[in-house]
CSV table of C-alpha atoms in Angstrom, one decimal:
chain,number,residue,atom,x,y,z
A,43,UNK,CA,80.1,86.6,108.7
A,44,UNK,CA,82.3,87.5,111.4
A,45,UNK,CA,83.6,84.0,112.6
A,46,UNK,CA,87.0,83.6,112.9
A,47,UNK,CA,88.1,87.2,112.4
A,48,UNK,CA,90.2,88.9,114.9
A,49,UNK,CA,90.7,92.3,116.3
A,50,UNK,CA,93.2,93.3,118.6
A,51,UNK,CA,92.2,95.8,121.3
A,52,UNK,CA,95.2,97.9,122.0
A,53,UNK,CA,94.1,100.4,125.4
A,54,UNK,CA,95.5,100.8,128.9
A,55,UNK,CA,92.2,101.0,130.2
A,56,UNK,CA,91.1,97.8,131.6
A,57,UNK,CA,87.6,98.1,131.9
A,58,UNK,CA,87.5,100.1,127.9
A,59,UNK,CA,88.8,96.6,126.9
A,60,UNK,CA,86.7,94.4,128.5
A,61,UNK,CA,83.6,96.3,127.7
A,62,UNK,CA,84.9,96.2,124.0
A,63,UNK,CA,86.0,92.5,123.9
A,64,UNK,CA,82.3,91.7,125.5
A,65,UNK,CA,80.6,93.7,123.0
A,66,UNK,CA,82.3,92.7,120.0
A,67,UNK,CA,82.8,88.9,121.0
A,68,UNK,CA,78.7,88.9,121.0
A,69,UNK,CA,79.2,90.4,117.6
A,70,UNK,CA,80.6,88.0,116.4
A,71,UNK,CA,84.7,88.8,116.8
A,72,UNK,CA,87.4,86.8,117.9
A,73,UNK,CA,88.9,89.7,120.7
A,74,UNK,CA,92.5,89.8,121.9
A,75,UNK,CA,93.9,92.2,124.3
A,76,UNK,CA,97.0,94.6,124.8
A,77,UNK,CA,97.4,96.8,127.3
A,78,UNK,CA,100.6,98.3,125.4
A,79,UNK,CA,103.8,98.6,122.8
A,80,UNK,CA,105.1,95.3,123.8
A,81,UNK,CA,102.4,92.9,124.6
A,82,UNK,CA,100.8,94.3,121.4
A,83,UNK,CA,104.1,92.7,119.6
A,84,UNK,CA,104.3,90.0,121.2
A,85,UNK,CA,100.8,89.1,119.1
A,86,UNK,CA,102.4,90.1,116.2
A,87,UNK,CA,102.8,88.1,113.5
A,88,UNK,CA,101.7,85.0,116.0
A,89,UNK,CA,98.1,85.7,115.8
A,90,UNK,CA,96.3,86.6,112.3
A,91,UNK,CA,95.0,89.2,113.1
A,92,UNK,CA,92.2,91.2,111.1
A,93,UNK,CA,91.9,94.8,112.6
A,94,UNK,CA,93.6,96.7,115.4
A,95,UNK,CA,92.0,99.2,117.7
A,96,UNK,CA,94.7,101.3,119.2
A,97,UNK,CA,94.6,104.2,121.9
A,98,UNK,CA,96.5,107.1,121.0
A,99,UNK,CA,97.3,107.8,124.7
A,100,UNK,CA,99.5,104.5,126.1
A,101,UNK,CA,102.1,103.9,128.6
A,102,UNK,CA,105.6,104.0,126.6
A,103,UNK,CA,105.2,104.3,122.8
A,104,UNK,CA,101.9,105.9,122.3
A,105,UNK,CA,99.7,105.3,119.8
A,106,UNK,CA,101.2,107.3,116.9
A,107,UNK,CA,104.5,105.8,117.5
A,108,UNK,CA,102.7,102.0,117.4
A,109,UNK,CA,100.9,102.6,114.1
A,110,UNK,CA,104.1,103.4,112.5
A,111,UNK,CA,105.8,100.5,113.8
A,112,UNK,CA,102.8,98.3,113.0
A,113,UNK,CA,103.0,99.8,109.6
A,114,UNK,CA,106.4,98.6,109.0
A,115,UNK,CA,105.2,95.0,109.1
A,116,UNK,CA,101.8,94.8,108.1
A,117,UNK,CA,99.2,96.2,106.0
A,118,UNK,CA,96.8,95.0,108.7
A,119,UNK,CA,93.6,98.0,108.9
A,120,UNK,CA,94.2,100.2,112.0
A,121,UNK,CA,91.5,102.0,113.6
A,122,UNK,CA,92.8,104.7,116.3
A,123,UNK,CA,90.9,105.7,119.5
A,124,UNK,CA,91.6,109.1,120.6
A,125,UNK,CA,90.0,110.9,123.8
A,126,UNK,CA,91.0,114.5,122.4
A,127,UNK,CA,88.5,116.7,120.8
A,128,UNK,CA,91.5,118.0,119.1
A,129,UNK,CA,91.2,117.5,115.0
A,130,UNK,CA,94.9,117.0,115.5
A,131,UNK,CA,95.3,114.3,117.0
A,132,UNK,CA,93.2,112.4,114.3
A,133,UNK,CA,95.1,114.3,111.7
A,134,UNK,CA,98.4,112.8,112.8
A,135,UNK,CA,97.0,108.7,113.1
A,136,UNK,CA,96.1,109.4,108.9
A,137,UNK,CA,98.8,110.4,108.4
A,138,UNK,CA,100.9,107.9,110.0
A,139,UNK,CA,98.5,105.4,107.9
A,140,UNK,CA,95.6,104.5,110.3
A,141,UNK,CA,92.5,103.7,108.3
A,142,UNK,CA,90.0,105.1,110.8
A,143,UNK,CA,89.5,107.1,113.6
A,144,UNK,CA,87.5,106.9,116.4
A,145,UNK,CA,86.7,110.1,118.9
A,146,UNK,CA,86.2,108.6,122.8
A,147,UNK,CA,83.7,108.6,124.4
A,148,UNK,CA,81.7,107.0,121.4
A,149,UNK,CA,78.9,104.9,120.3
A,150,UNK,CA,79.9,101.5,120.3
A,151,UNK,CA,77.0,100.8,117.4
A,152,UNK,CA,79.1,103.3,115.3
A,153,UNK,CA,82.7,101.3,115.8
A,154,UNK,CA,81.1,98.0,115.2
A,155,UNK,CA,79.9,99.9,111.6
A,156,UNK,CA,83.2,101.5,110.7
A,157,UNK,CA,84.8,98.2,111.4
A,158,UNK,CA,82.3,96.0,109.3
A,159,UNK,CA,82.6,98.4,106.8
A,160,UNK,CA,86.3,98.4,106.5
A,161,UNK,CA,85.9,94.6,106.5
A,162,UNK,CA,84.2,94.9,103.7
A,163,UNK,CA,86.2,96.5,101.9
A,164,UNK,CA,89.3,94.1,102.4
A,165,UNK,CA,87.3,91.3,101.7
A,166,UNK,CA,86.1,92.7,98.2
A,167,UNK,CA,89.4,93.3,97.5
A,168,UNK,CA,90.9,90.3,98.3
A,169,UNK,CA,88.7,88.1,96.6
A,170,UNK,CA,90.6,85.3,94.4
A,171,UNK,CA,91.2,86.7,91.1
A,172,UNK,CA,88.9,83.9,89.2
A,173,UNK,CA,85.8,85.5,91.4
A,174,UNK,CA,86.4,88.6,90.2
A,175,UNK,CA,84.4,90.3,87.1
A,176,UNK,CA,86.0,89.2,83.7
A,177,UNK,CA,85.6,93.1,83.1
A,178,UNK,CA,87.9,94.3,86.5
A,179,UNK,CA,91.2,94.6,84.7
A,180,UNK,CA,94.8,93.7,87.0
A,181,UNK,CA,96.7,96.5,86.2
A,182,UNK,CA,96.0,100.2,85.9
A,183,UNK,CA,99.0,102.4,84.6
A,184,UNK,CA,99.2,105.8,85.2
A,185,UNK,CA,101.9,108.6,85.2
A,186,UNK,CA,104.8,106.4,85.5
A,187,UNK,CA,102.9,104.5,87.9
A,188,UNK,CA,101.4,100.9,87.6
A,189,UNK,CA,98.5,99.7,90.1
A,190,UNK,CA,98.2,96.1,90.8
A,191,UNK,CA,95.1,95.2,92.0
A,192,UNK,CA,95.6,91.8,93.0
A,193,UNK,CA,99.0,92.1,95.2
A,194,UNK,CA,97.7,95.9,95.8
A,195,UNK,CA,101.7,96.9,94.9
A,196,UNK,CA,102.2,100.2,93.3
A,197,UNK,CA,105.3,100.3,91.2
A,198,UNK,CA,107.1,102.8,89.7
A,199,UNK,CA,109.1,101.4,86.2
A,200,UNK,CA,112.6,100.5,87.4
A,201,UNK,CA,112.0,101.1,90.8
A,202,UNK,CA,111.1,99.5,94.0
A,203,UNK,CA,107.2,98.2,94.5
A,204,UNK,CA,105.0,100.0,97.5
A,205,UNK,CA,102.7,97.7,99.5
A,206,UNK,CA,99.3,99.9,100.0
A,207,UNK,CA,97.4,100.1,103.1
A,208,UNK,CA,93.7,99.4,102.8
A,209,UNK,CA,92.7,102.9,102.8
A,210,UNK,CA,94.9,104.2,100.3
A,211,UNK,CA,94.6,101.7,98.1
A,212,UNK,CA,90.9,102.3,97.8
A,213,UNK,CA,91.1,105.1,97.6
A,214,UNK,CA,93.8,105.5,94.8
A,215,UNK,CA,91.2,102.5,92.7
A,216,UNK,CA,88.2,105.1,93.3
A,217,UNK,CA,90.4,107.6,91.4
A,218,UNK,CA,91.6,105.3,89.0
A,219,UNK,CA,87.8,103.9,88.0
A,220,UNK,CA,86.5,107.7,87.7
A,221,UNK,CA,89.5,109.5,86.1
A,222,UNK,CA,88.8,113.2,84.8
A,223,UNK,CA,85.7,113.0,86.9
A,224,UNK,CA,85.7,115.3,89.8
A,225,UNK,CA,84.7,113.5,93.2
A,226,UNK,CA,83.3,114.9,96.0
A,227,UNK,CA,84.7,114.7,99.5
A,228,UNK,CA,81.5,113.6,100.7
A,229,UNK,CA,81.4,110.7,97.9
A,230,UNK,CA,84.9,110.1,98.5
A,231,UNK,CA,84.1,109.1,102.1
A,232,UNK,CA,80.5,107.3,101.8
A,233,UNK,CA,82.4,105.5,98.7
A,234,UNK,CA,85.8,104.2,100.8
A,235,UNK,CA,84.4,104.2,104.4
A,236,UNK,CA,80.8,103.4,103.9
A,237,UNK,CA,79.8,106.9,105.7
A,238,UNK,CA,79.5,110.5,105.0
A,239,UNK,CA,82.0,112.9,106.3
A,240,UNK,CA,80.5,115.6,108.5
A,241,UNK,CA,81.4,119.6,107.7
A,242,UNK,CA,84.7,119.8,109.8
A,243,UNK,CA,86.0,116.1,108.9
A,244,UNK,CA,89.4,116.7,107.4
A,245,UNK,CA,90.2,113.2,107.0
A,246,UNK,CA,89.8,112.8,103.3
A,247,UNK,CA,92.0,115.8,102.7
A,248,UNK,CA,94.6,113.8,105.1
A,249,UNK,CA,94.2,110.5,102.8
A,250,UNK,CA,94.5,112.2,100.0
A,251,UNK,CA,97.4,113.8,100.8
A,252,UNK,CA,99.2,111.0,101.8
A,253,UNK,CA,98.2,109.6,98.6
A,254,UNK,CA,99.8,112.2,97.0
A,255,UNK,CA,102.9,112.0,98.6
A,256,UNK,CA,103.0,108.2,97.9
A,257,UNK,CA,102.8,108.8,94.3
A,258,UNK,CA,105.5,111.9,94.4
A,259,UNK,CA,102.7,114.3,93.3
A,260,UNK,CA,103.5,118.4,95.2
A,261,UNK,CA,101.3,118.9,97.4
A,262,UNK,CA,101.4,122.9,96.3
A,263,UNK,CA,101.1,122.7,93.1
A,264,UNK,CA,99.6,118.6,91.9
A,265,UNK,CA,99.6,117.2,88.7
A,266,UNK,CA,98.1,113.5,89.5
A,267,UNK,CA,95.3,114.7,92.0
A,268,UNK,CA,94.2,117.8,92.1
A,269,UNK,CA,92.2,120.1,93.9
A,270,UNK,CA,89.1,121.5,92.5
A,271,UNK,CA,88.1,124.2,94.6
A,272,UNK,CA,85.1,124.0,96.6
A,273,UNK,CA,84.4,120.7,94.3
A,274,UNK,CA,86.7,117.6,95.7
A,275,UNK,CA,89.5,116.1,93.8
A,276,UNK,CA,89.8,114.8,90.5
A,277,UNK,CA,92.5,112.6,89.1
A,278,UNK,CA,94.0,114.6,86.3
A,279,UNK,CA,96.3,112.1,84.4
A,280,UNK,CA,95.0,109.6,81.4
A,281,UNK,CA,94.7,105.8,82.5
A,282,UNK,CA,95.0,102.8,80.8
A,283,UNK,CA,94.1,99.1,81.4
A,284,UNK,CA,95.5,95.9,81.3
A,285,UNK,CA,94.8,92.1,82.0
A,286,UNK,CA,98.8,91.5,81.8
A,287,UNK,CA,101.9,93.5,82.1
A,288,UNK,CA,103.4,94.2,78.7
C-alpha cells in the first residue's frame, strides 16, 4: 500500500530521525531526511514527495516559518511535531495550513495512523475522475463560490482560483455533502482525520476558521459556516450540483 510513497522527516534531532526513518521504512515508507530550512529545499520539488513531518523548534526558520514557505509551493500534507504542551503552538501550525499535529514525546503507532489516514484521504480524492461514482458531481457552487473537486480549486466568479490544502478541502466537501445539517466537532474530526477529537482539541475550530477566512466569511458574525452553540457547525447557504460548468 505504502510502496513508493515518501515522507520527508524535517527535525534537528539526529537520533528522532533515525528512529523515525527505521520505523516507518519497515512500514512500508520511502524516508528522506532534513535536518533544516535549507536542506529541506533543497528536496523540494526534486523528490515527490508524499507527506512532510516538520519540528516546530529548528535551527533558523522554524517550523512555522517552513510550513508557510512549503505552502507557497505545494499542497503537499504537513504534519507538525511540537515538544510544547502548549495548545498554542499547535494552534499556530493550523493555522499556517498544517494538516496535523503531533505532540512529542508520542506514540509512534499513533503517527503511523494519522499519516495512513491522511493518505487515505488524498488518495480517495485523487482518484481519476472515470473511477469515481457516476453520482459524485465535479462542481459544487455555493455563495459566490464554485468547488471543483477534481483540480480541488475554489473559485470565486471573476476572480482568481485558490488551490486547497488537503485538510481544508475535506473539510469544505464534508460541509458541502451535508448542507443545513449541523455537524458535530467530534464527527467533523473522526470524518476528516479518521480519529475523534479529545475535550480540549481546538483544532477543528482552527480549520474551520481558516476555512472561513478562505471563503471571506466574518469570523464574528458568519453567514457560510456557522456556529451552533454547544452543537458544531453547520453550513448555512443552499448548494447546488453540477457535472459541467454552465
Amino acid at each position: 500500500m505504502h510502496k513508493n510513497k515518501k515522507i520527508l522527516v524535517v527535525d534537528d534531532d539526529t537520533e528522532i530521525r533515525t528512529l523515525l526513518r527505521e520505523y516507518l521504512e519497515r512500514s512500508g515508507f520511502s524516508v528522506l531526511e532534513a535536518a533544516d530550512g535549507v536542506s529541506l529545499f533543497e528536496q523540494f520539488p526534486d523528490e515527490d514527495i508524499d507527506i512532510v513531518l516538520l519540528d516546530v523548534m529548528l535551527p533558523g526558520d522554524d517550523g512555522f516559518t517552513l510550513c508557510q514557505k512549503i505552502r507557497k509551493v505545494s499542497l503537499v500534507p504537513i504534519i507538525m511535531l511540537t515538544a510544547s504542551s502548549d495548545d498554542a503552538d499547535r494552534i499556530v501550525g493550523l493555522e499556517m495550513g498544517a494538516d496535523d499535529y503531533m505532540a512529542k514525546p508520542f506514540n509512534p503507532r499513533e503517527l503511523l495512523a494519522r499519516i495512513k489516514a491522511i493518505m487515505r484521504r488524498v488518495e480517495t480524492h485523487q482518484q481519476p475522475v472515470d473511477t469515481k461514482p457516476t453520482t459524485s458531481p465535479r462542481y459544487y457552487k455555493f455563495s459566490g463560490w464554485t468547488l471543483d473537486t477534481t483540480s480541488r480549486q475554489l473559485v470565486r466568479e471573476g476572480e482568481q482560483q485558490y488551490p486547497l490544502t488537503g485538510a481544508d478541502f475535506a473539510l469544505l466537501m464534508l460541509f458541502l455533502e451535508n448542507p443545513q445539517r449541523i455537524l458535530k466537532r467530534d464527527e467533523i474530526s473522526d470524518l476528516t482525520r479518521g480519529r475523534e477529537s479529545s475535550p480540549f482539541d481546538r483544532s477543528i475550530d482552527v480549520h474551520v476558521s481558516r476555512l472561513r477566512h478562505r471563503l471571506g466569511d466574518d469570523g464574528k458574525n458568519p453567514q457560510i459556516i456557522k456556529t451552533v452553540r454547544g452543537a458544531g457547525y453547520v453550513l448555512a447557504v443552499e448548494v447546488s450540483v453540477a457535472d459541467e460548468l454552465d
